[in-house]
PDB file of C-alpha atoms in Angstrom:
ATOM      1  CA  MET A   1       2.960  22.328 -14.213  1.00 40.00           C
ATOM      2  CA  ASP A   2       2.017  22.102 -10.538  1.00 47.00           C
ATOM      3  CA  PRO A   3       3.647  18.853  -9.291  1.00 49.00           C
ATOM      4  CA  PHE A   4       0.801  18.450  -6.837  1.00 49.00           C
ATOM      5  CA  SER A   5      -2.005  18.937  -9.275  1.00 47.00           C
ATOM      6  CA  ALA A   6      -4.117  16.085 -10.862  1.00 41.00           C
ATOM      7  CA  GLU A   7      -1.449  15.781 -13.547  1.00 45.00           C
ATOM      8  CA  GLY A   8       1.565  16.370 -11.398  1.00 82.00           C
ATOM      9  CA  GLU A   9       4.117  13.666 -10.992  1.00 89.00           C
ATOM     10  CA  LEU A  10       4.333  13.953  -7.234  1.00 93.00           C
ATOM     11  CA  LEU A  11       0.635  13.520  -6.703  1.00 92.00           C
ATOM     12  CA  ASN A  12       0.563   9.658  -6.330  1.00 93.00           C
ATOM     13  CA  ILE A  13       3.511   9.383  -4.065  1.00 95.00           C
ATOM     14  CA  HIS A  14       2.272  12.165  -1.906  1.00 94.00           C
ATOM     15  CA  ASN A  15      -1.142  10.685  -1.587  1.00 93.00           C
ATOM     16  CA  ALA A  16       0.442   7.270  -0.704  1.00 94.00           C
ATOM     17  CA  PHE A  17       2.334   8.995   1.959  1.00 96.00           C
ATOM     18  CA  TYR A  18      -0.700  10.779   3.491  1.00 94.00           C
ATOM     19  CA  GLN A  19      -2.703   7.574   3.471  1.00 93.00           C
ATOM     20  CA  GLY A  20       0.154   5.886   5.531  1.00 93.00           C
ATOM     21  CA  GLN A  21       1.134   3.413   2.711  1.00 94.00           C
ATOM     22  CA  TYR A  22       4.836   3.896   3.655  1.00 95.00           C
ATOM     23  CA  GLN A  23       6.134   0.712   2.007  1.00 94.00           C
ATOM     24  CA  ASN A  24       4.504   1.759  -1.303  1.00 95.00           C
ATOM     25  CA  VAL A  25       6.230   5.184  -0.950  1.00 97.00           C
ATOM     26  CA  ILE A  26       9.620   3.523  -0.381  1.00 97.00           C
ATOM     27  CA  ASP A  27       9.103   1.233  -3.214  1.00 96.00           C
ATOM     28  CA  PHE A  28       7.853   3.900  -5.554  1.00 96.00           C
ATOM     29  CA  ASP A  29       9.654   4.190  -8.924  1.00 94.00           C
ATOM     30  CA  THR A  30      10.924   7.872  -9.124  1.00 94.00           C
ATOM     31  CA  SER A  31      13.500   7.235 -11.927  1.00 92.00           C
ATOM     32  CA  SER A  32      11.366   9.155 -14.430  1.00 92.00           C
ATOM     33  CA  PHE A  33      10.746  12.228 -12.153  1.00 93.00           C
ATOM     34  CA  SER A  34      11.995  15.577 -13.418  1.00 93.00           C
ATOM     35  CA  PRO A  35      15.093  16.932 -11.655  1.00 92.00           C
ATOM     36  CA  GLU A  36      13.083  19.527  -9.614  1.00 92.00           C
ATOM     37  CA  ASN A  37      10.910  16.777  -8.194  1.00 94.00           C
ATOM     38  CA  ALA A  38      13.683  14.208  -7.402  1.00 94.00           C
ATOM     39  CA  LEU A  39      14.523  15.826  -4.123  1.00 95.00           C
ATOM     40  CA  PRO A  40      10.978  16.137  -2.766  1.00 95.00           C
ATOM     41  CA  ALA A  41      10.424  12.544  -3.785  1.00 96.00           C
ATOM     42  CA  ARG A  42      13.513  11.326  -2.003  1.00 97.00           C
ATOM     43  CA  ILE A  43      12.566  13.272   1.158  1.00 97.00           C
ATOM     44  CA  LEU A  44       9.212  11.551   1.130  1.00 97.00           C
ATOM     45  CA  GLN A  45      10.894   8.172   0.897  1.00 98.00           C
ATOM     46  CA  LEU A  46      13.296   8.929   3.669  1.00 98.00           C
ATOM     47  CA  ARG A  47      10.359   9.991   5.796  1.00 98.00           C
ATOM     48  CA  ALA A  48       8.482   6.850   4.945  1.00 97.00           C
ATOM     49  CA  GLN A  49      11.517   4.927   6.043  1.00 97.00           C
ATOM     50  CA  ILE A  50      11.474   6.719   9.328  1.00 97.00           C
ATOM     51  CA  ALA A  51       7.775   6.025   9.750  1.00 94.00           C
ATOM     52  CA  ASN A  52       8.416   2.285   9.243  1.00 93.00           C
ATOM     53  CA  GLY A  53      10.948   2.415  12.081  1.00 91.00           C
ATOM     54  CA  GLN A  54      14.118   2.669   9.946  1.00 95.00           C
ATOM     55  CA  ALA A  55      15.383   5.961  11.341  1.00 96.00           C
ATOM     56  CA  GLU A  56      18.865   4.451  12.022  1.00 96.00           C
ATOM     57  CA  GLU A  57      19.104   3.405   8.398  1.00 97.00           C
ATOM     58  CA  VAL A  58      18.061   6.860   7.142  1.00 97.00           C
ATOM     59  CA  LEU A  59      20.750   8.477   9.357  1.00 97.00           C
ATOM     60  CA  ALA A  60      23.359   6.181   7.882  1.00 97.00           C
ATOM     61  CA  GLU A  61      22.199   6.928   4.373  1.00 97.00           C
ATOM     62  CA  ILE A  62      22.272  10.706   4.637  1.00 97.00           C
ATOM     63  CA  GLU A  63      25.524  10.913   6.639  1.00 95.00           C
ATOM     64  CA  GLY A  64      27.642  13.743   5.364  1.00 94.00           C
ATOM     65  CA  GLU A  65      24.779  15.521   3.506  1.00 96.00           C
ATOM     66  CA  ASP A  66      24.367  18.935   5.197  1.00 93.00           C
ATOM     67  CA  THR A  67      21.905  20.814   2.973  1.00 97.00           C
ATOM     68  CA  PRO A  68      18.982  22.362   4.969  1.00 97.00           C
ATOM     69  CA  ASP A  69      16.605  19.612   3.567  1.00 98.00           C
ATOM     70  CA  MET A  70      18.846  16.757   4.659  1.00 98.00           C
ATOM     71  CA  SER A  71      19.653  18.471   8.043  1.00 97.00           C
ATOM     72  CA  ALA A  72      15.847  18.602   8.694  1.00 98.00           C
ATOM     73  CA  VAL A  73      15.573  14.946   7.780  1.00 98.00           C
ATOM     74  CA  ARG A  74      18.445  14.036  10.137  1.00 97.00           C
ATOM     75  CA  LEU A  75      16.741  15.835  13.048  1.00 97.00           C
ATOM     76  CA  PHE A  76      13.419  14.251  12.319  1.00 97.00           C
ATOM     77  CA  ALA A  77      15.066  10.760  12.339  1.00 96.00           C
ATOM     78  CA  GLN A  78      16.938  11.556  15.636  1.00 95.00           C
ATOM     79  CA  CYS A  79      13.635  12.755  17.088  1.00 93.00           C
ATOM     80  CA  ALA A  80      12.027   9.440  16.085  1.00 91.00           C
ATOM     81  CA  ILE A  81      14.780   7.550  17.984  1.00 89.00           C
ATOM     82  CA  SER A  82      14.686   9.767  20.938  1.00 78.00           C
ATOM     83  CA  ASP A  83      12.113  12.574  21.053  1.00 57.00           C
ATOM     84  CA  SER A  84      13.396  14.301  24.090  1.00 59.00           C
ATOM     85  CA  ALA A  85      17.085  14.704  23.075  1.00 74.00           C
ATOM     86  CA  ALA A  86      17.916  18.263  24.129  1.00 83.00           C
ATOM     87  CA  SER A  87      20.569  18.662  21.345  1.00 88.00           C
ATOM     88  CA  THR A  88      17.935  17.656  18.629  1.00 92.00           C
ATOM     89  CA  VAL A  89      15.670  20.332  19.820  1.00 93.00           C
ATOM     90  CA  GLU A  90      18.325  22.934  19.981  1.00 94.00           C
ATOM     91  CA  ASP A  91      19.563  22.096  16.519  1.00 95.00           C
ATOM     92  CA  ALA A  92      15.962  22.165  15.079  1.00 96.00           C
ATOM     93  CA  GLU A  93      15.603  25.674  16.610  1.00 96.00           C
ATOM     94  CA  LYS A  94      18.784  26.818  14.996  1.00 97.00           C
ATOM     95  CA  LEU A  95      17.893  25.404  11.688  1.00 97.00           C
ATOM     96  CA  ALA A  96      14.362  26.819  11.814  1.00 97.00           C
ATOM     97  CA  LYS A  97      15.977  30.286  12.226  1.00 96.00           C
ATOM     98  CA  SER A  98      18.556  29.942   9.554  1.00 97.00           C
ATOM     99  CA  SER A  99      16.206  28.282   6.910  1.00 97.00           C
ATOM    100  CA  SER A 100      12.732  29.299   7.955  1.00 95.00           C
ATOM    101  CA  GLU A 101      11.574  29.561   4.297  1.00 96.00           C
ATOM    102  CA  ASN A 102      12.528  26.028   3.393  1.00 97.00           C
ATOM    103  CA  PRO A 103       9.355  23.875   3.164  1.00 96.00           C
ATOM    104  CA  THR A 104      11.160  20.685   4.361  1.00 97.00           C
ATOM    105  CA  VAL A 105      12.521  22.616   7.340  1.00 98.00           C
ATOM    106  CA  GLN A 106       9.167  24.019   8.155  1.00 98.00           C
ATOM    107  CA  ILE A 107       7.463  20.615   8.213  1.00 98.00           C
ATOM    108  CA  LEU A 108      10.164  18.475   9.847  1.00 98.00           C
ATOM    109  CA  CYS A 109      11.513  20.965  12.347  1.00 97.00           C
ATOM    110  CA  GLY A 110       7.975  22.146  13.074  1.00 97.00           C
ATOM    111  CA  SER A 111       7.184  18.436  13.820  1.00 96.00           C
ATOM    112  CA  VAL A 112      10.236  18.156  16.119  1.00 96.00           C
ATOM    113  CA  LEU A 113       9.421  21.196  17.985  1.00 96.00           C
ATOM    114  CA  GLN A 114       5.755  20.197  18.501  1.00 95.00           C
ATOM    115  CA  ALA A 115       6.890  16.732  19.706  1.00 91.00           C
ATOM    116  CA  ASN A 116       8.897  18.386  22.278  1.00 91.00           C
ATOM    117  CA  GLY A 117       6.253  20.721  23.691  1.00 91.00           C
ATOM    118  CA  LYS A 118       7.216  23.807  21.719  1.00 95.00           C
ATOM    119  CA  SER A 119       3.863  24.442  20.072  1.00 96.00           C
ATOM    120  CA  GLU A 120       4.049  28.226  19.610  1.00 97.00           C
ATOM    121  CA  GLU A 121       7.568  28.006  18.166  1.00 97.00           C
ATOM    122  CA  ALA A 122       6.295  25.200  15.741  1.00 97.00           C
ATOM    123  CA  LEU A 123       3.274  27.332  14.801  1.00 97.00           C
ATOM    124  CA  THR A 124       5.400  30.375  14.087  1.00 97.00           C
ATOM    125  CA  LEU A 125       7.660  28.293  11.701  1.00 98.00           C
ATOM    126  CA  LEU A 126       4.713  26.549   9.962  1.00 97.00           C
ATOM    127  CA  ALA A 127       2.883  29.810   9.474  1.00 96.00           C
ATOM    128  CA  LYS A 128       5.737  30.747   7.003  1.00 96.00           C
ATOM    129  CA  HIS A 129       4.603  28.222   4.569  1.00 95.00           C
ATOM    130  CA  GLN A 130       3.518  29.317   0.961  1.00 92.00           C
ATOM    131  CA  GLY A 131       0.595  27.071   0.086  1.00 91.00           C
ATOM    132  CA  ASN A 132       1.898  23.949   1.579  1.00 94.00           C
ATOM    133  CA  LEU A 133      -0.972  21.613   2.517  1.00 94.00           C
ATOM    134  CA  GLU A 134       1.261  19.478   4.735  1.00 96.00           C
ATOM    135  CA  ALA A 135       2.150  22.535   6.860  1.00 97.00           C
ATOM    136  CA  VAL A 136      -1.598  23.350   7.008  1.00 97.00           C
ATOM    137  CA  ALA A 137      -2.313  19.693   8.237  1.00 97.00           C
ATOM    138  CA  ILE A 138       0.354  19.940  11.053  1.00 97.00           C
ATOM    139  CA  ILE A 139      -0.996  23.381  12.065  1.00 98.00           C
ATOM    140  CA  VAL A 140      -4.456  21.708  12.316  1.00 98.00           C
ATOM    141  CA  GLN A 141      -3.123  18.946  14.418  1.00 97.00           C
ATOM    142  CA  ILE A 142      -1.406  21.331  16.745  1.00 97.00           C
ATOM    143  CA  HIS A 143      -4.573  23.377  17.268  1.00 98.00           C
ATOM    144  CA  LEU A 144      -6.517  20.213  17.915  1.00 97.00           C
ATOM    145  CA  GLN A 145      -4.049  19.198  20.567  1.00 94.00           C
ATOM    146  CA  GLN A 146      -4.457  22.616  22.149  1.00 95.00           C
ATOM    147  CA  ASN A 147      -8.188  22.171  22.087  1.00 95.00           C
ATOM    148  CA  ARG A 148      -8.577  25.109  19.720  1.00 97.00           C
ATOM    149  CA  THR A 149     -11.079  23.481  17.494  1.00 97.00           C
ATOM    150  CA  ASP A 150     -12.041  26.939  16.254  1.00 97.00           C
ATOM    151  CA  LEU A 151      -8.558  27.618  14.954  1.00 97.00           C
ATOM    152  CA  ALA A 152      -8.242  24.180  13.406  1.00 97.00           C
ATOM    153  CA  LEU A 153     -11.589  24.680  11.559  1.00 97.00           C
ATOM    154  CA  LYS A 154     -10.422  28.045  10.315  1.00 97.00           C
ATOM    155  CA  GLU A 155      -7.301  26.582   8.886  1.00 96.00           C
ATOM    156  CA  VAL A 156      -9.194  23.816   7.140  1.00 96.00           C
ATOM    157  CA  GLN A 157     -11.725  26.248   5.771  1.00 95.00           C
ATOM    158  CA  ALA A 158      -8.982  28.569   4.387  1.00 95.00           C
ATOM    159  CA  ALA A 159      -7.144  25.691   2.688  1.00 94.00           C
ATOM    160  CA  ARG A 160     -10.383  24.321   1.226  1.00 92.00           C
ATOM    161  CA  ARG A 161     -10.710  27.608  -0.798  1.00 91.00           C
ATOM    162  CA  TRP A 162      -7.477  26.967  -2.700  1.00 89.00           C
ATOM    163  CA  ALA A 163      -7.121  23.205  -2.512  1.00 87.00           C
ATOM    164  CA  GLN A 164     -10.754  21.998  -2.933  1.00 78.00           C
ATOM    165  CA  ASP A 165     -10.144  18.427  -4.066  1.00 81.00           C
ATOM    166  CA  SER A 166      -7.025  17.642  -2.103  1.00 91.00           C
ATOM    167  CA  LEU A 167      -6.896  14.364  -0.235  1.00 93.00           C
ATOM    168  CA  LEU A 168      -4.980  16.015   2.654  1.00 94.00           C
ATOM    169  CA  VAL A 169      -7.621  18.643   3.005  1.00 95.00           C
ATOM    170  CA  ASN A 170     -10.262  15.954   3.212  1.00 95.00           C
ATOM    171  CA  ILE A 171      -8.251  14.148   5.884  1.00 96.00           C
ATOM    172  CA  ALA A 172      -7.627  17.288   8.001  1.00 96.00           C
ATOM    173  CA  GLU A 173     -11.247  18.270   7.763  1.00 96.00           C
ATOM    174  CA  SER A 174     -12.216  14.816   8.947  1.00 97.00           C
ATOM    175  CA  TRP A 175      -9.935  15.232  12.007  1.00 97.00           C
ATOM    176  CA  VAL A 176     -11.708  18.506  12.824  1.00 98.00           C
ATOM    177  CA  GLY A 177     -15.072  16.926  12.203  1.00 97.00           C
ATOM    178  CA  LEU A 178     -14.288  14.141  14.805  1.00 97.00           C
ATOM    179  CA  ARG A 179     -13.790  16.984  17.353  1.00 96.00           C
ATOM    180  CA  ILE A 180     -16.900  18.874  16.302  1.00 96.00           C
ATOM    181  CA  GLY A 181     -19.116  15.944  16.386  1.00 95.00           C
ATOM    182  CA  GLY A 182     -22.761  15.524  15.330  1.00 95.00           C
ATOM    183  CA  GLU A 183     -23.282  14.891  11.689  1.00 95.00           C
ATOM    184  CA  LYS A 184     -19.488  15.536  11.153  1.00 96.00           C
ATOM    185  CA  TYR A 185     -18.884  12.031  12.557  1.00 97.00           C
ATOM    186  CA  GLN A 186     -20.668  10.453   9.631  1.00 97.00           C
ATOM    187  CA  GLN A 187     -18.843  12.677   7.167  1.00 96.00           C
ATOM    188  CA  ALA A 188     -15.490  11.697   8.727  1.00 97.00           C
ATOM    189  CA  PHE A 189     -16.384   8.088   8.589  1.00 97.00           C
ATOM    190  CA  TYR A 190     -17.106   8.273   4.746  1.00 96.00           C
ATOM    191  CA  VAL A 191     -13.697   9.757   4.157  1.00 96.00           C
ATOM    192  CA  PHE A 192     -11.714   7.227   6.268  1.00 96.00           C
ATOM    193  CA  GLU A 193     -13.861   4.289   5.127  1.00 96.00           C
ATOM    194  CA  GLU A 194     -13.310   5.015   1.510  1.00 94.00           C
ATOM    195  CA  MET A 195      -9.535   4.887   1.973  1.00 93.00           C
ATOM    196  CA  ALA A 196      -9.598   2.018   4.407  1.00 93.00           C
ATOM    197  CA  GLN A 197     -11.714  -0.398   2.488  1.00 88.00           C
ATOM    198  CA  ALA A 198     -10.230   0.077  -1.116  1.00 87.00           C
ATOM    199  CA  PRO A 199      -7.386  -2.409  -1.612  1.00 84.00           C
ATOM    200  CA  SER A 200      -5.251   0.268  -3.471  1.00 84.00           C
ATOM    201  CA  THR A 201      -5.398   2.732  -0.455  1.00 85.00           C
ATOM    202  CA  SER A 202      -5.964   0.676   2.697  1.00 89.00           C
ATOM    203  CA  ALA A 203      -3.484   1.253   5.443  1.00 93.00           C
ATOM    204  CA  THR A 204      -3.364   1.200   9.259  1.00 94.00           C
ATOM    205  CA  LYS A 205      -3.988   4.925   9.456  1.00 94.00           C
ATOM    206  CA  SER A 206      -7.087   4.956   7.421  1.00 95.00           C
ATOM    207  CA  LEU A 207      -8.434   1.874   9.302  1.00 96.00           C
ATOM    208  CA  ILE A 208      -7.745   3.632  12.594  1.00 97.00           C
ATOM    209  CA  GLY A 209      -9.523   6.708  11.329  1.00 96.00           C
ATOM    210  CA  GLN A 210     -12.491   4.695  10.354  1.00 97.00           C
ATOM    211  CA  ALA A 211     -12.508   2.914  13.739  1.00 97.00           C
ATOM    212  CA  VAL A 212     -12.475   6.168  15.674  1.00 97.00           C
ATOM    213  CA  ALA A 213     -15.417   7.504  13.565  1.00 97.00           C
ATOM    214  CA  GLU A 214     -17.187   4.248  14.220  1.00 97.00           C
ATOM    215  CA  MET A 215     -16.717   4.593  17.954  1.00 97.00           C
ATOM    216  CA  HIS A 216     -18.070   8.039  17.902  1.00 97.00           C
ATOM    217  CA  LEU A 217     -21.139   6.810  16.036  1.00 97.00           C
ATOM    218  CA  GLY A 218     -21.646   4.051  18.730  1.00 96.00           C
ATOM    219  CA  ARG A 219     -20.805   1.240  16.249  1.00 97.00           C
ATOM    220  CA  LEU A 220     -18.421  -0.666  18.524  1.00 97.00           C
ATOM    221  CA  PRO A 221     -18.380  -4.048  16.668  1.00 97.00           C
ATOM    222  CA  GLU A 222     -17.559  -2.295  13.397  1.00 97.00           C
ATOM    223  CA  ALA A 223     -14.886  -0.331  15.146  1.00 97.00           C
ATOM    224  CA  GLU A 224     -13.463  -3.492  16.655  1.00 97.00           C
ATOM    225  CA  ALA A 225     -13.342  -5.119  13.097  1.00 97.00           C
ATOM    226  CA  ALA A 226     -11.378  -2.068  11.653  1.00 97.00           C
ATOM    227  CA  LEU A 227      -8.920  -2.065  14.432  1.00 97.00           C
ATOM    228  CA  GLN A 228      -8.399  -5.811  14.177  1.00 96.00           C
ATOM    229  CA  GLN A 229      -7.627  -5.189  10.439  1.00 95.00           C
ATOM    230  CA  ALA A 230      -5.132  -2.502  11.420  1.00 95.00           C
ATOM    231  CA  LEU A 231      -3.350  -4.815  13.833  1.00 95.00           C
ATOM    232  CA  GLN A 232      -3.219  -7.618  11.289  1.00 95.00           C
ATOM    233  CA  LYS A 233      -1.387  -5.181   9.071  1.00 93.00           C
ATOM    234  CA  ASP A 234       0.990  -4.020  11.813  1.00 92.00           C
ATOM    235  CA  PRO A 235       0.651  -5.634  15.213  1.00 93.00           C
ATOM    236  CA  LYS A 236       2.981  -3.091  16.737  1.00 92.00           C
ATOM    237  CA  ASP A 237       1.152   0.025  15.534  1.00 93.00           C
ATOM    238  CA  VAL A 238       0.944   1.985  18.642  1.00 94.00           C
ATOM    239  CA  ASP A 239      -2.107   4.171  17.624  1.00 95.00           C
ATOM    240  CA  ALA A 240      -4.023   0.935  16.714  1.00 96.00           C
ATOM    241  CA  ILE A 241      -3.183  -0.463  20.103  1.00 96.00           C
ATOM    242  CA  ALA A 242      -4.149   2.793  21.914  1.00 96.00           C
ATOM    243  CA  ASN A 243      -7.474   2.953  20.168  1.00 96.00           C
ATOM    244  CA  SER A 244      -8.073  -0.697  20.784  1.00 97.00           C
ATOM    245  CA  THR A 245      -7.635   0.112  24.518  1.00 96.00           C
ATOM    246  CA  VAL A 246     -10.188   2.903  24.349  1.00 96.00           C
ATOM    247  CA  LEU A 247     -12.611   0.559  22.640  1.00 97.00           C
ATOM    248  CA  THR A 248     -12.029  -2.135  25.157  1.00 96.00           C
ATOM    249  CA  VAL A 249     -12.818   0.374  27.968  1.00 95.00           C
ATOM    250  CA  LEU A 250     -16.071   1.294  26.154  1.00 95.00           C
ATOM    251  CA  SER A 251     -16.881  -2.396  25.838  1.00 95.00           C
ATOM    252  CA  GLY A 252     -16.421  -2.924  29.588  1.00 95.00           C
ATOM    253  CA  LYS A 253     -13.481  -5.256  29.217  1.00 95.00           C
ATOM    254  CA  ASP A 254     -10.090  -5.674  30.776  1.00 95.00           C
ATOM    255  CA  THR A 255      -7.437  -3.522  29.213  1.00 94.00           C
ATOM    256  CA  THR A 256      -4.295  -4.929  31.128  1.00 94.00           C
ATOM    257  CA  GLU A 257      -2.903  -6.648  28.137  1.00 94.00           C
ATOM    258  CA  LEU A 258      -3.354  -3.889  25.717  1.00 95.00           C
ATOM    259  CA  VAL A 259      -1.856  -1.281  28.135  1.00 93.00           C
ATOM    260  CA  SER A 260       1.215  -3.607  28.687  1.00 94.00           C
ATOM    261  CA  SER A 261       1.623  -3.850  24.855  1.00 94.00           C
ATOM    262  CA  LEU A 262       1.541  -0.145  24.516  1.00 93.00           C
ATOM    263  CA  GLN A 263       4.061   0.350  27.263  1.00 93.00           C
ATOM    264  CA  SER A 264       6.426  -2.105  25.592  1.00 92.00           C
ATOM    265  CA  ASN A 265       6.103  -0.560  22.121  1.00 90.00           C
ATOM    266  CA  GLU A 266       5.985   3.158  23.129  1.00 88.00           C
ATOM    267  CA  PRO A 267       6.341   3.994  26.842  1.00 89.00           C
ATOM    268  CA  ASN A 268       5.783   7.669  26.286  1.00 85.00           C
ATOM    269  CA  HIS A 269       2.759   7.341  24.020  1.00 89.00           C
ATOM    270  CA  ILE A 270       0.407  10.278  24.510  1.00 87.00           C
ATOM    271  CA  PHE A 271      -2.322   7.951  25.670  1.00 91.00           C
ATOM    272  CA  LEU A 272      -0.075   6.531  28.421  1.00 90.00           C
ATOM    273  CA  GLU A 273       1.000  10.104  29.379  1.00 88.00           C
ATOM    274  CA  GLY A 274      -2.596  11.115  29.820  1.00 89.00           C
ATOM    275  CA  LEU A 275      -3.383   7.990  31.730  1.00 87.00           C
ATOM    276  CA  ARG A 276      -0.486   8.665  34.176  1.00 89.00           C
ATOM    277  CA  GLU A 277      -1.578  12.324  34.433  1.00 88.00           C
ATOM    278  CA  LYS A 278      -5.183  11.398  35.361  1.00 89.00           C
ATOM    279  CA  SER A 279      -4.062   8.764  37.798  1.00 86.00           C
ATOM    280  CA  GLU A 280      -1.848  11.278  39.584  1.00 87.00           C
ATOM    281  CA  LEU A 281      -4.783  13.823  39.652  1.00 87.00           C
ATOM    282  CA  PHE A 282      -7.092  11.131  41.055  1.00 87.00           C
ATOM    283  CA  ASP A 283      -4.517  10.180  43.748  1.00 85.00           C
ATOM    284  CA  GLN A 284      -4.100  13.874  44.648  1.00 86.00           C
ATOM    285  CA  ALA A 285      -7.938  14.338  44.927  1.00 87.00           C
ATOM    286  CA  ALA A 286      -8.233  11.191  46.999  1.00 85.00           C
ATOM    287  CA  THR A 287      -5.895  12.607  49.675  1.00 84.00           C
ATOM    288  CA  LYS A 288      -8.489  15.246  50.472  1.00 83.00           C
ATOM    289  CA  TYR A 289     -10.852  12.667  51.703  1.00 81.00           C
ATOM    290  CA  SER A 290     -10.550  10.256  54.576  1.00 66.00           C
ATOM    291  CA  ALA A 291     -12.591   7.184  55.281  1.00 61.00           C
ATOM    292  CA  LYS A 292     -15.071   7.684  58.166  1.00 63.00           C
ATOM    293  CA  VAL A 293     -16.225   4.683  60.213  1.00 56.00           C
ATOM    294  CA  ALA A 294     -19.678   5.085  61.819  1.00 57.00           C
ATOM    295  CA  SER A 295     -19.773   4.375  65.492  1.00 51.00           C
TER     296      SER A 295
END
């Protein structure tokens, strides 16, 4: 039986992880899982701990475990603590070469490489996957970050042919839809709203997705409500804070407090890096002009 099919025992824990319900993943009872699914389930629970800010605890738990899977988890945890550590990147590159066919290595080392600006290396590694939807999702994210919406759409369309009803395909398709725009905004909204508003599936990630779709649709009060729900669940969620900052700008309000909060929680967040870059470009452009006083 396919463990990821509608009858597969990994389906529910995987879906909980993709929806961002990390505590549910950590608490998931895996005692009845078959031996071949015990390791994938444990890896998901370790990753959920990392996502919940418990990377140090994960490193302590897996100390001395040197299989390719656990080595990949260790590097991913180290990256979560310090994403610019040169030794972590070097070790990820070595592991990617020695265990490139391992799905855990593909996903986690690919994520480490992408986080450190090595997109092409990450794509090369992820392309080795054999029908792994999470690898597809990461490839889609990378292409979107590269502003290659065409390639992201191609990946989603290909995955849709062999994983039609997958939650992760729906989510990835919604990411692409938010980039394409038009009627795709509403389609993406339906996907995120369905997850966000159902008590059994609601999480900060789905609420943020709903809010982003609402912003694109011009529904700012609804976007604010969704982001407030997300921040009630996790006041330190940096993506919720970043998107609240964007919403505040669109609403014509002051962003000082939100930007300060984001700087405190994640100084190198991609939103802040973009803000700094644009500020520097503006300053450079400003130097080309000098004030002239009419006589």
